[in-house]
Amino acid sequence: MTTISRRTIIASGIVGASALGASLLFAVNRLSGSARDIAEVFTTPLPLPSLIDGRDIGNVVTIEATTGTTKFQQGAASRTLGYSGSYLGPVLRLHRGDTVTMTVANKLDRQTTVHWHGLLTPSDLDGGPYNAIEPGDVWQPFLTIDQPAATLWYHPHPHGDTARQVYHGLAGLLYVEDGSAQSLGLPTNYGVDDIPLILQDRAFSAEGLLSYDNSAAAIQHGSRGTTLLVNGAVAPRAEVPAGVVRLRLLNGANARNFRLVFADRRSMHVIANDNGFLAAPAAIDTLTIAPGERYEILVDFSDAKTIPLLTYPDNIAPPGTVASDSPGEPATPVVLFAPKGPVKSANQYIPKRLVDAEPLAVAAAARRRSFVLDGMAAANDAIIKRANAMDASRTGNGMGGMSGMDHSQMSMPGKSNDGPSGLELGIRMGINGAPFDMARIDAEMKVGETEIWELRSTEMAHPFHIHGASFRVLSLDGAPAPEHLKGDKDTVLVRDKAEILVSFKQKVEAEKPFVFHCHILEHEDAGMMAQYVTS
Ligand code: C2O
Ligand code: CU
Ligand code: CU
C-alpha cells in the first residue's frame, strides 16, 4: 500500500476558509494534513439519523417536512429544514413484500413534494414535480415494496424549488430489505457495523450560518460549498468495530462529485450501488460518487488503525476530454474512522459472490433514443452576464457571483425571498435543447419494454437520473462499464457520453408522468429535465 504523502492531504475549501469565523470550521479549513492534525480536529461523533423500521410500527410511517435550527458549529444556529427533525430525516427501513401506509405532512410555508429516489412504484405514489403537498396538508401514498434490497433515499422535488429545499436539509435514507444481507453474512447492525454516510457540501457565512449560493454562476455550474458534512456534521469521527464494516454512501450534495479514497488507499469492496447488490464485490481504491448516487462498500478495519476517508477535488473532466481519477492531487478529509474493540475476533469476512444478476438483454430493446444534457450556455449568456454585473455593482468587487450568499438566513429558508432560483432568474437548461415543460411529454413507451438510451453531456459532466425505472450501464465514454457500475442503477455520471439499457416496469397513473433529469439540483430546477409516460 502506498501512503498519500503529508503534502497532498490538505484542507477542504481554500476559498472562503478565512471567512469562517468560528473555531471548528476554521480548524478544518486550516488542516496542515498530518494524521495527528486530522485526529485533533475530527472529534465530533458521527451523528446517526434515527432509524424507523416499518415492521416495528405496523408499517404505518409518518414523516413531517418542517423548519428548525441547527448548530453546525458552536454558537451559530442556522435556520434549516428537516424531516421530523431540524436537518435531514430518519432512515426508513422498509421490507420487500410489505405495504406501507406513508404519511407525509407539510409543515413548511410553501409547497413541497416527496420523491422516493430509487423506489419502483407507480407514478401516482411518487412525488416528482407532481403530487404537490400544500402547506399544512398531508399526502398519504400506500407504498408496496417490491424490489431487491437497496439503499435508496427521499427528498423534495417541487417544480423549480428542489435545490433550495434539499440544500437546507430535506433528505433522508430509505433502506429496502429483503433478507439477502443476512443470508450473505453482511454486516447489518445499524449504526454499529452498518453505517449510513450522507455526504454533502455546504457554504457558511462569516458568522458560521448555513448560506446558499444561488448566484447565476453557482446555478450555471451547480451550487457548491467549501465545507464537507457527513450526516450533517462537520469533521466527524466514526467509532467502528475493528473488523469489516459496511458503509452505505449517499451523495446528497446539490452538485459536488466526491472522489473518495482512504488515506492509505485501502480497498473499498463495493457490494451494492443504486438499486441493489452487485453479482460480486468489486475492489477499488478510489470511488467517484455523483449527486444522487449510492454505493455500499465493505471496508476492513481489522488492523485497528485510525484512518481518514478523503476526497479529491471535484474536477471531473468535462465532455470530450480524457477522464481521470488522478491520484497525487490534494485530498480533503471527509470523516475519520477510529476502530475500537477486540481485534483478535474481528470479522474479516468479505463474500465472494453476492446476488445473481439478470442477464443483459440488449437485443430485446424496443428502440433507441438519444438525449443531450444541455447547459444551453448560449441562451443563458446574456442573463448570466446581467446577473453577474448586478452582483458586481452590489458587492463593489467586480467579481460578481456571490449575490446569493446569506439570503437564506435573512428569512426562513424555503421562502421565495431567499434569493431567486435559476428558474426565477430566467436561466434555462434543457434536454435536447428544450427546457422542462410539465405540459409536454418527451417520451412514451409500454410497461415491460426496455430501451437503449444514448446520453451526452454538454459543457460539464452531468449526473443523469430517471424516476420509475432502473437501468444498466452498457458503456461510459466509449468503454465498457467498470465492475462497480454493473447491476441496476438509477443515476449515472455522464462525463461525455453513456449508453444505458433502461427497463420500464412501472405504470404512469393519473396523468402524472415520470421525469428524468440532471441530478445537479440547480440544473434540474433550471429545466434540465424531461418526462415520459408508459401505457
Ligand atoms: Cu433524486 Cu428526481 O431525484
Ligand atoms: Cu429520483
Ligand atoms: Cu447538469
Coordinates of C-alpha atoms and ligand atoms in Angstrom, one line a residue:
M1 CA 0.0 0.0 0.0
T2 CA 1.2 3.5 -0.8
T3 CA 0.5 6.3 1.6
I4 CA -0.7 9.6 0.5
S5 CA 2.1 12.0 1.5
R6 CA 1.6 14.7 4.1
R7 CA 1.9 17.3 1.4
T8 CA -1.1 16.1 -0.5
I9 CA -3.6 15.9 2.3
I10 CA -4.7 19.5 2.7
A11 CA -7.6 21.4 3.9
S12 CA -11.1 21.5 2.5
G13 CA -12.1 24.6 1.0
I14 CA -9.3 27.0 0.5
V15 CA -11.8 29.5 -1.0
G16 CA -13.7 31.1 1.8
A17 CA -11.9 29.4 4.5
S18 CA -10.9 32.7 6.1
A19 CA -14.5 33.8 6.2
L20 CA -15.4 31.0 8.5
G21 CA -15.0 32.7 11.9
A22 CA -15.8 30.0 14.4
S23 CA -13.3 27.6 15.6
L24 CA -14.2 24.2 14.2
L25 CA -14.8 25.2 10.6
F26 CA -11.7 27.3 10.7
A27 CA -9.7 24.5 12.0
V28 CA -10.9 22.1 9.4
N29 CA -10.0 24.5 6.7
R30 CA -6.6 25.0 8.0
L31 CA -5.5 21.4 8.5
S32 CA -1.9 21.1 7.6
G33 CA -2.5 17.5 6.7
S34 CA -0.7 15.4 9.2
A35 CA -2.6 12.4 10.6
R36 CA -2.3 13.9 14.1
D37 CA -3.9 17.2 12.9
I38 CA -6.8 15.4 11.4
A39 CA -7.3 13.3 14.6
E40 CA -7.3 16.5 16.7
V41 CA -9.9 18.2 14.5
F42 CA -12.2 15.3 13.6
T43 CA -13.7 14.8 17.0
T44 CA -17.4 15.3 16.5
P45 CA -19.1 11.9 17.0
L46 CA -20.7 10.9 13.7
P47 CA -24.4 11.6 14.1
L48 CA -26.7 8.7 13.1
P49 CA -30.1 9.5 11.8
S50 CA -32.8 7.8 13.8
L51 CA -33.9 4.5 12.4
I52 CA -37.6 3.8 11.7
D53 CA -38.2 0.2 10.9
G54 CA -41.6 -0.2 9.3
R55 CA -42.2 -3.6 10.8
D56 CA -41.7 -2.2 14.3
I57 CA -44.7 0.1 13.9
G58 CA -47.1 -1.9 11.8
N59 CA -45.8 -0.3 8.6
V60 CA -47.6 3.0 9.4
V61 CA -44.9 5.6 8.9
T62 CA -45.2 9.4 9.3
I63 CA -42.7 12.0 8.4
E64 CA -43.0 15.8 8.6
A65 CA -41.3 18.3 6.4
T66 CA -40.5 21.0 8.9
T67 CA -38.4 24.0 9.8
G68 CA -35.8 24.1 12.6
T69 CA -32.5 25.4 13.7
T70 CA -29.2 23.5 13.5
K71 CA -25.9 24.3 15.1
F72 CA -23.3 23.1 12.6
Q73 CA -20.8 24.6 14.9
Q74 CA -20.6 26.2 18.4
G75 CA -22.8 29.2 18.9
A76 CA -24.2 29.7 15.4
A77 CA -27.7 28.4 15.0
S78 CA -28.7 28.2 11.3
R79 CA -32.3 28.0 10.1
T80 CA -32.7 24.7 8.4
L81 CA -35.3 22.3 7.1
G82 CA -35.6 18.6 8.0
Y83 CA -37.9 15.6 8.0
S84 CA -39.2 15.1 11.6
G85 CA -36.2 16.9 12.8
S86 CA -34.1 20.0 12.2
Y87 CA -31.8 18.8 9.5
L88 CA -32.0 15.6 7.3
G89 CA -34.5 12.9 8.2
P90 CA -34.8 9.4 9.7
V91 CA -33.6 6.3 8.0
L92 CA -36.8 4.5 6.8
R93 CA -36.2 0.7 6.8
L94 CA -38.9 -1.0 4.7
H95 CA -39.2 -4.6 3.8
R96 CA -39.9 -6.3 0.5
G97 CA -43.4 -7.6 0.3
D98 CA -44.8 -5.1 2.8
T99 CA -47.3 -2.4 2.1
V100 CA -46.5 0.8 4.0
T101 CA -49.0 3.5 4.9
M102 CA -46.8 6.5 4.4
T103 CA -48.0 9.9 5.7
V104 CA -46.0 13.0 4.7
A105 CA -47.1 16.2 6.5
N106 CA -46.0 19.5 5.1
K107 CA -45.3 21.9 8.0
L108 CA -43.4 24.3 5.7
D109 CA -44.8 27.6 4.5
R110 CA -44.5 26.6 0.9
Q111 CA -45.4 23.7 -1.4
T112 CA -43.3 20.6 -1.3
T113 CA -43.3 17.0 -2.7
V114 CA -41.5 13.9 -1.5
H115 CA -39.8 11.7 -4.1
W116 CA -38.7 8.2 -3.3
H117 CA -35.5 8.2 -5.2
G118 CA -34.9 4.7 -6.5
L119 CA -38.2 3.2 -5.3
L120 CA -40.0 1.4 -8.0
T121 CA -43.6 2.4 -7.6
P122 CA -46.4 3.6 -9.9
S123 CA -46.2 7.4 -10.6
D124 CA -49.2 8.4 -8.5
L125 CA -47.4 7.2 -5.4
D126 CA -44.2 9.1 -6.1
G127 CA -43.7 12.8 -5.5
G128 CA -41.8 14.1 -8.5
P129 CA -42.9 17.5 -9.6
Y130 CA -46.4 16.1 -9.3
N131 CA -48.3 15.2 -6.1
A132 CA -47.6 18.6 -4.6
I133 CA -48.4 18.9 -0.9
E134 CA -49.6 22.3 0.1
P135 CA -48.5 23.9 3.4
G136 CA -50.5 22.4 6.2
D137 CA -51.6 19.4 4.1
V138 CA -50.7 15.7 4.3
W139 CA -50.1 13.3 1.5
Q140 CA -50.7 9.6 2.0
P141 CA -49.3 7.1 -0.5
F142 CA -49.6 3.4 0.1
L143 CA -46.3 2.0 -0.9
T144 CA -46.0 -1.6 -1.8
I145 CA -42.3 -2.5 -1.5
D146 CA -41.4 -4.9 -4.3
Q147 CA -37.8 -4.8 -5.3
P148 CA -34.4 -6.2 -4.1
A149 CA -32.6 -4.8 -1.1
A150 CA -31.1 -1.5 -1.8
T151 CA -30.1 1.9 -0.2
L152 CA -32.5 4.5 -1.6
W153 CA -33.3 8.0 -0.4
Y154 CA -36.1 10.5 -0.3
H155 CA -36.1 14.2 -0.9
P156 CA -38.4 17.1 -2.1
H157 CA -39.0 17.6 -5.9
P158 CA -41.3 20.6 -6.3
H159 CA -41.0 22.1 -9.7
G160 CA -38.3 24.8 -9.7
D161 CA -37.6 24.6 -6.0
T162 CA -35.8 21.3 -5.4
A163 CA -32.3 22.7 -4.9
R164 CA -33.1 25.1 -2.1
Q165 CA -35.3 22.7 -0.2
V166 CA -32.7 19.9 -0.3
Y167 CA -29.8 22.3 0.4
H168 CA -31.5 23.4 3.7
G169 CA -31.8 19.9 4.9
L170 CA -34.7 18.0 3.4
A171 CA -33.3 14.5 2.6
G172 CA -33.3 11.1 4.2
L173 CA -32.3 7.5 3.5
L174 CA -34.7 4.7 2.7
Y175 CA -33.5 1.1 3.0
V176 CA -35.3 -1.7 1.3
E177 CA -34.5 -5.0 3.0
D178 CA -35.3 -8.5 1.7
G179 CA -33.2 -10.7 4.0
S180 CA -30.4 -11.1 1.5
A181 CA -27.9 -9.1 3.6
Q182 CA -28.4 -11.6 6.4
S183 CA -28.1 -14.7 4.3
L184 CA -24.9 -13.3 2.7
G185 CA -23.4 -12.7 6.2
L186 CA -23.1 -9.0 5.6
P187 CA -23.0 -6.5 8.5
T188 CA -26.5 -5.4 9.4
N189 CA -26.2 -3.8 12.8
Y190 CA -27.5 -0.3 12.2
G191 CA -25.0 2.4 13.3
V192 CA -22.5 -0.2 14.5
D193 CA -21.2 -2.1 11.6
D194 CA -23.8 -1.0 9.0
I195 CA -23.3 2.8 8.9
P196 CA -25.0 5.4 6.8
L197 CA -22.9 8.2 5.4
I198 CA -24.8 11.1 3.8
L199 CA -22.1 13.2 2.0
Q200 CA -22.9 16.9 1.4
D201 CA -21.0 20.2 0.9
R202 CA -22.3 23.4 2.3
A203 CA -21.4 27.1 2.4
F204 CA -21.3 29.1 5.6
S205 CA -21.3 32.8 6.2
A206 CA -18.7 34.7 8.2
E207 CA -21.0 34.2 11.3
G208 CA -21.0 30.4 10.7
L209 CA -24.5 30.3 9.3
L210 CA -25.6 28.0 6.6
S211 CA -25.9 30.0 3.4
Y212 CA -26.9 29.1 -0.1
D213 CA -25.1 30.5 -3.1
N214 CA -27.7 30.9 -5.8
S215 CA -25.8 33.4 -7.9
A216 CA -26.0 33.0 -11.6
A217 CA -22.6 31.4 -11.7
A218 CA -23.4 28.9 -9.0
I219 CA -26.6 27.9 -10.7
Q220 CA -24.7 27.5 -14.0
H221 CA -22.2 25.0 -12.5
G222 CA -24.3 23.8 -9.6
S223 CA -24.1 25.3 -6.1
R224 CA -21.1 24.1 -4.1
G225 CA -19.9 24.9 -0.6
T226 CA -16.4 24.6 0.8
T227 CA -17.3 22.7 3.9
L228 CA -18.0 19.0 3.8
L229 CA -20.7 17.5 6.0
V230 CA -21.4 13.9 6.8
N231 CA -24.8 13.2 8.3
G232 CA -25.0 16.9 8.9
A233 CA -21.7 17.0 10.9
V234 CA -18.5 18.9 10.2
A235 CA -15.3 16.9 10.8
P236 CA -16.9 13.8 12.2
R237 CA -15.3 10.8 13.8
A238 CA -16.9 7.4 13.5
E239 CA -16.1 4.7 16.0
V240 CA -16.3 1.4 14.3
P241 CA -15.6 -2.2 15.3
A242 CA -12.1 -3.4 14.4
G243 CA -13.3 -5.6 11.6
V244 CA -15.3 -5.5 8.3
V245 CA -17.7 -2.6 8.3
R246 CA -20.4 -1.8 5.8
L247 CA -20.7 1.8 4.8
R248 CA -23.8 3.0 2.9
L249 CA -22.8 6.1 1.0
L250 CA -25.2 8.7 -0.4
N251 CA -24.0 11.7 -2.3
G252 CA -26.7 14.2 -1.1
A253 CA -24.9 17.2 -2.4
N254 CA -26.6 19.6 -4.8
A255 CA -23.8 19.5 -7.3
R256 CA -20.4 18.2 -6.0
N257 CA -18.9 14.9 -7.0
F258 CA -17.0 13.2 -4.3
R259 CA -13.9 11.1 -5.3
L260 CA -13.3 9.1 -2.2
V261 CA -10.1 7.4 -1.2
F262 CA -8.8 6.2 2.2
A263 CA -5.5 7.9 3.3
D264 CA -3.7 4.6 2.9
R265 CA -5.6 3.6 -0.2
R266 CA -7.0 0.5 1.4
S267 CA -9.6 -1.3 -0.7
M268 CA -13.2 -0.4 -0.8
H269 CA -15.2 -3.6 -1.6
V270 CA -18.2 -2.2 -3.5
I271 CA -21.1 -4.6 -2.8
A272 CA -24.0 -2.5 -4.0
N273 CA -24.9 0.5 -6.0
D274 CA -28.1 2.5 -6.5
N275 CA -30.6 -0.3 -6.8
G276 CA -29.1 -3.2 -5.0
F277 CA -26.3 -5.7 -4.6
L278 CA -23.8 -6.5 -7.3
A279 CA -23.2 -10.0 -8.5
A280 CA -19.8 -10.0 -6.7
P281 CA -17.9 -7.4 -4.7
A282 CA -15.7 -5.1 -6.8
A283 CA -12.5 -3.9 -5.0
I284 CA -11.4 -0.4 -5.9
D285 CA -9.3 2.3 -4.1
T286 CA -11.0 5.4 -5.5
L287 CA -14.7 5.8 -5.7
T288 CA -16.4 8.6 -7.6
I289 CA -19.9 9.2 -6.3
A290 CA -22.1 11.8 -8.1
P291 CA -25.1 13.6 -6.7
G292 CA -28.0 11.2 -6.2
E293 CA -25.8 8.0 -6.4
R294 CA -25.5 5.4 -3.7
Y295 CA -22.8 2.8 -3.1
E296 CA -22.4 0.3 -0.3
I297 CA -18.9 -0.7 0.5
L298 CA -17.2 -3.1 2.9
V299 CA -14.0 -1.8 4.5
D300 CA -11.7 -3.9 6.6
F301 CA -10.7 -2.0 9.8
S302 CA -9.3 -5.1 11.5
D303 CA -5.8 -3.5 11.6
A304 CA -7.4 -1.2 14.2
K305 CA -5.7 1.8 12.6
T306 CA -7.4 5.2 12.9
I307 CA -7.7 6.3 9.3
P308 CA -9.4 9.2 7.4
L309 CA -11.6 8.9 4.3
L310 CA -10.6 11.6 1.9
T311 CA -12.0 13.1 -1.2
Y312 CA -10.1 14.5 -4.2
P313 CA -11.3 17.9 -5.5
D314 CA -14.3 17.9 -7.8
N315 CA -12.6 18.5 -11.1
I316 CA -14.3 15.8 -13.2
A317 CA -13.1 16.1 -16.7
P318 CA -15.6 17.9 -19.0
P319 CA -17.1 16.3 -22.1
G320 CA -14.7 15.5 -24.8
T321 CA -11.6 15.3 -22.6
V322 CA -10.0 12.3 -21.1
A323 CA -11.5 11.3 -17.7
S324 CA -9.1 10.6 -15.0
D325 CA -9.3 10.0 -11.3
S326 CA -5.8 11.1 -11.0
P327 CA -4.2 10.4 -7.7
G328 CA -1.5 12.8 -6.4
E329 CA -3.9 15.7 -6.2
P330 CA -4.6 17.3 -2.9
A331 CA -7.3 15.4 -1.0
T332 CA -9.5 16.7 1.8
P333 CA -10.5 14.6 4.9
V334 CA -14.3 13.8 5.0
V335 CA -14.6 11.5 8.0
L336 CA -12.2 9.8 10.4
F337 CA -12.7 6.2 11.3
A338 CA -11.5 5.1 14.7
P339 CA -11.7 1.3 15.1
K340 CA -12.3 0.0 18.6
G341 CA -12.6 -3.3 20.3
P342 CA -11.2 -6.8 20.3
V343 CA -9.0 -7.1 17.2
K344 CA -8.4 -10.9 17.5
S345 CA -12.0 -11.8 17.0
A346 CA -12.5 -9.2 14.3
N347 CA -14.8 -10.1 11.5
Q348 CA -12.8 -10.1 8.2
Y349 CA -15.4 -11.8 6.1
I350 CA -16.0 -10.5 2.6
P351 CA -18.2 -12.7 0.5
K352 CA -17.0 -13.9 -2.9
R353 CA -20.5 -13.8 -4.6
L354 CA -23.5 -11.7 -3.8
V355 CA -26.7 -12.0 -5.9
D356 CA -27.5 -13.5 -9.3
A357 CA -27.8 -10.8 -11.9
E358 CA -30.4 -10.9 -14.5
P359 CA -28.7 -11.3 -17.9
L360 CA -28.4 -8.2 -20.1
A361 CA -30.9 -8.5 -22.9
V362 CA -29.6 -5.8 -25.2
A363 CA -31.1 -7.4 -28.3
A364 CA -34.6 -7.2 -26.9
A365 CA -34.5 -3.4 -26.6
A366 CA -37.6 -2.0 -28.3
R367 CA -35.9 1.2 -29.5
R368 CA -33.0 3.6 -29.2
R369 CA -33.3 7.2 -28.1
S370 CA -30.7 9.9 -27.6
F371 CA -30.7 12.7 -25.0
V372 CA -28.3 15.6 -24.7
L373 CA -28.0 17.1 -21.2
D374 CA -27.7 20.6 -22.3
G375 CA -26.5 23.6 -20.3
M376 CA -27.7 25.8 -23.2
A377 CA -24.8 28.2 -22.5
A378 CA -25.6 30.5 -25.5
A379 CA -29.2 31.0 -24.4
N380 CA -28.1 31.9 -20.9
D381 CA -25.2 34.1 -21.7
A382 CA -26.9 37.4 -21.6
I383 CA -28.8 36.5 -18.4
I384 CA -25.7 35.4 -16.6
K385 CA -23.7 38.4 -17.7
R386 CA -26.5 40.7 -16.5
A387 CA -26.8 38.8 -13.2
N388 CA -23.0 38.9 -12.7
A389 CA -23.0 42.7 -13.4
M390 CA -25.7 43.2 -10.8
D391 CA -23.7 41.1 -8.3
A392 CA -20.6 43.2 -9.1
S393 CA -22.4 46.5 -8.6
R394 CA -24.0 45.3 -5.4
T395 CA -20.7 43.9 -3.9
G396 CA -18.5 46.5 -5.5
N397 CA -15.8 44.0 -6.1
G398 CA -16.3 43.4 -9.8
M399 CA -16.0 39.7 -9.2
G400 CA -19.7 39.0 -9.1
G401 CA -21.1 35.7 -8.4
M402 CA -21.9 35.9 -4.7
S403 CA -25.2 37.7 -4.6
G404 CA -27.0 34.6 -3.5
M405 CA -24.9 34.1 -0.3
D406 CA -26.7 34.6 3.0
H407 CA -30.1 35.2 1.6
S408 CA -31.3 32.1 3.1
Q409 CA -30.6 33.3 6.6
M410 CA -32.3 36.6 6.2
S411 CA -35.6 34.8 6.1
M412 CA -36.9 31.3 6.7
P413 CA -35.3 29.0 4.2
G414 CA -37.6 27.8 1.6
K415 CA -39.4 31.2 1.3
S416 CA -39.4 32.9 -2.1
N417 CA -37.4 35.9 -0.7
D418 CA -34.3 33.8 -0.1
G419 CA -33.0 34.8 -3.4
P420 CA -34.1 33.8 -6.8
S421 CA -33.8 30.2 -8.1
G422 CA -32.4 29.6 -11.6
L423 CA -35.9 29.4 -12.9
E424 CA -36.8 32.7 -11.4
L425 CA -33.6 34.3 -12.7
G426 CA -34.6 33.1 -16.2
I427 CA -31.7 30.7 -16.6
R428 CA -32.8 27.8 -18.8
M429 CA -31.2 24.5 -19.3
G430 CA -32.7 21.6 -21.1
I431 CA -32.6 18.1 -22.6
N432 CA -32.3 18.0 -26.3
G433 CA -32.4 21.8 -26.3
A434 CA -35.8 22.1 -24.6
P435 CA -36.3 23.2 -21.0
F436 CA -38.6 21.1 -18.9
D437 CA -42.3 21.7 -19.6
M438 CA -44.9 20.0 -17.4
A439 CA -47.3 20.2 -20.4
R440 CA -45.0 18.4 -22.8
I441 CA -44.5 14.6 -22.9
D442 CA -41.0 13.8 -24.2
A443 CA -41.2 10.0 -24.5
E444 CA -43.8 7.3 -24.5
M445 CA -43.2 3.6 -24.1
K446 CA -45.0 0.5 -22.9
V447 CA -44.7 -1.2 -19.5
G448 CA -42.4 -4.1 -19.9
E449 CA -40.3 -2.6 -22.6
T450 CA -36.6 -1.9 -22.5
E451 CA -34.8 0.8 -24.5
I452 CA -31.3 1.8 -25.2
W453 CA -30.7 5.4 -24.3
E454 CA -27.6 7.3 -25.6
L455 CA -26.8 10.1 -23.2
R456 CA -24.5 13.0 -23.9
S457 CA -23.3 15.9 -21.7
T458 CA -22.5 19.4 -22.8
E459 CA -20.3 21.9 -21.0
M460 CA -19.6 19.7 -18.0
A461 CA -20.3 16.3 -16.5
H462 CA -24.0 15.8 -15.6
P463 CA -25.4 13.1 -13.4
F464 CA -28.3 11.6 -15.3
H465 CA -31.2 10.2 -13.2
I466 CA -34.5 8.6 -14.1
H467 CA -37.7 8.1 -12.0
G468 CA -39.8 4.9 -12.0
A469 CA -37.2 2.8 -13.8
S470 CA -33.8 1.3 -13.4
F471 CA -31.0 0.8 -15.9
R472 CA -27.8 -1.0 -16.7
V473 CA -24.8 1.0 -17.8
L474 CA -23.7 -0.5 -21.2
S475 CA -20.8 1.8 -21.8
L476 CA -19.3 5.0 -20.4
D477 CA -17.3 7.4 -22.6
G478 CA -16.9 4.6 -25.1
A479 CA -15.6 2.0 -22.7
P480 CA -17.4 -0.9 -21.0
A481 CA -18.9 -0.1 -17.6
P482 CA -16.5 -0.8 -14.7
E483 CA -17.4 -3.7 -12.4
H484 CA -18.7 -1.4 -9.6
L485 CA -21.2 0.2 -12.1
K486 CA -22.7 -3.1 -13.0
G487 CA -26.1 -4.0 -11.6
D488 CA -29.3 -1.9 -11.6
K489 CA -28.8 1.8 -11.3
D490 CA -30.9 4.9 -11.4
T491 CA -28.2 7.6 -11.6
V492 CA -25.0 7.7 -13.6
L493 CA -22.4 10.4 -14.1
V494 CA -22.2 11.2 -17.8
R495 CA -18.8 12.9 -18.4
D496 CA -19.0 12.8 -22.2
K497 CA -21.4 10.0 -23.2
A498 CA -23.1 6.9 -21.9
E499 CA -25.2 4.1 -23.2
I500 CA -27.8 2.7 -20.8
L501 CA -30.4 -0.1 -21.1
V502 CA -33.5 1.2 -19.3
S503 CA -36.2 -1.1 -18.1
F504 CA -39.7 0.3 -17.8
K505 CA -41.8 -1.7 -15.4
Q506 CA -43.9 1.0 -13.7
K507 CA -47.3 2.3 -14.7
V508 CA -47.8 6.0 -15.2
E509 CA -51.1 6.8 -13.5
A510 CA -53.4 9.7 -13.3
E511 CA -51.6 12.0 -15.7
K512 CA -48.5 12.1 -13.5
P513 CA -45.6 11.4 -15.8
F514 CA -42.2 10.2 -14.5
V515 CA -39.3 12.6 -15.1
F516 CA -35.6 12.1 -15.9
H517 CA -33.1 14.8 -15.3
C518 CA -29.7 16.0 -14.3
H519 CA -29.2 15.5 -10.5
I520 CA -27.3 18.7 -10.2
L521 CA -30.3 20.2 -8.5
E522 CA -29.8 23.7 -9.8
H523 CA -29.7 22.3 -13.3
E524 CA -32.9 20.3 -12.6
D525 CA -34.7 23.4 -11.4
A526 CA -33.5 25.4 -14.4
G527 CA -35.1 22.8 -16.7
M528 CA -32.6 20.1 -17.4
M529 CA -35.4 17.6 -17.0
A530 CA -37.9 15.8 -19.3
Q531 CA -40.8 13.5 -18.7
Y532 CA -42.1 10.2 -20.0
V533 CA -45.3 8.2 -19.8
T534 CA -45.8 4.4 -20.0
S535 CA -49.0 2.7 -21.0
Ligands
C2O1 CU1 -33.2 12.3 -6.5 CU2 -35.7 13.3 -9.5 O1 -34.4 12.8 -8.0
CU2 CU -35.3 10.1 -8.3
CU3 CU -26.3 19.1 -15.0

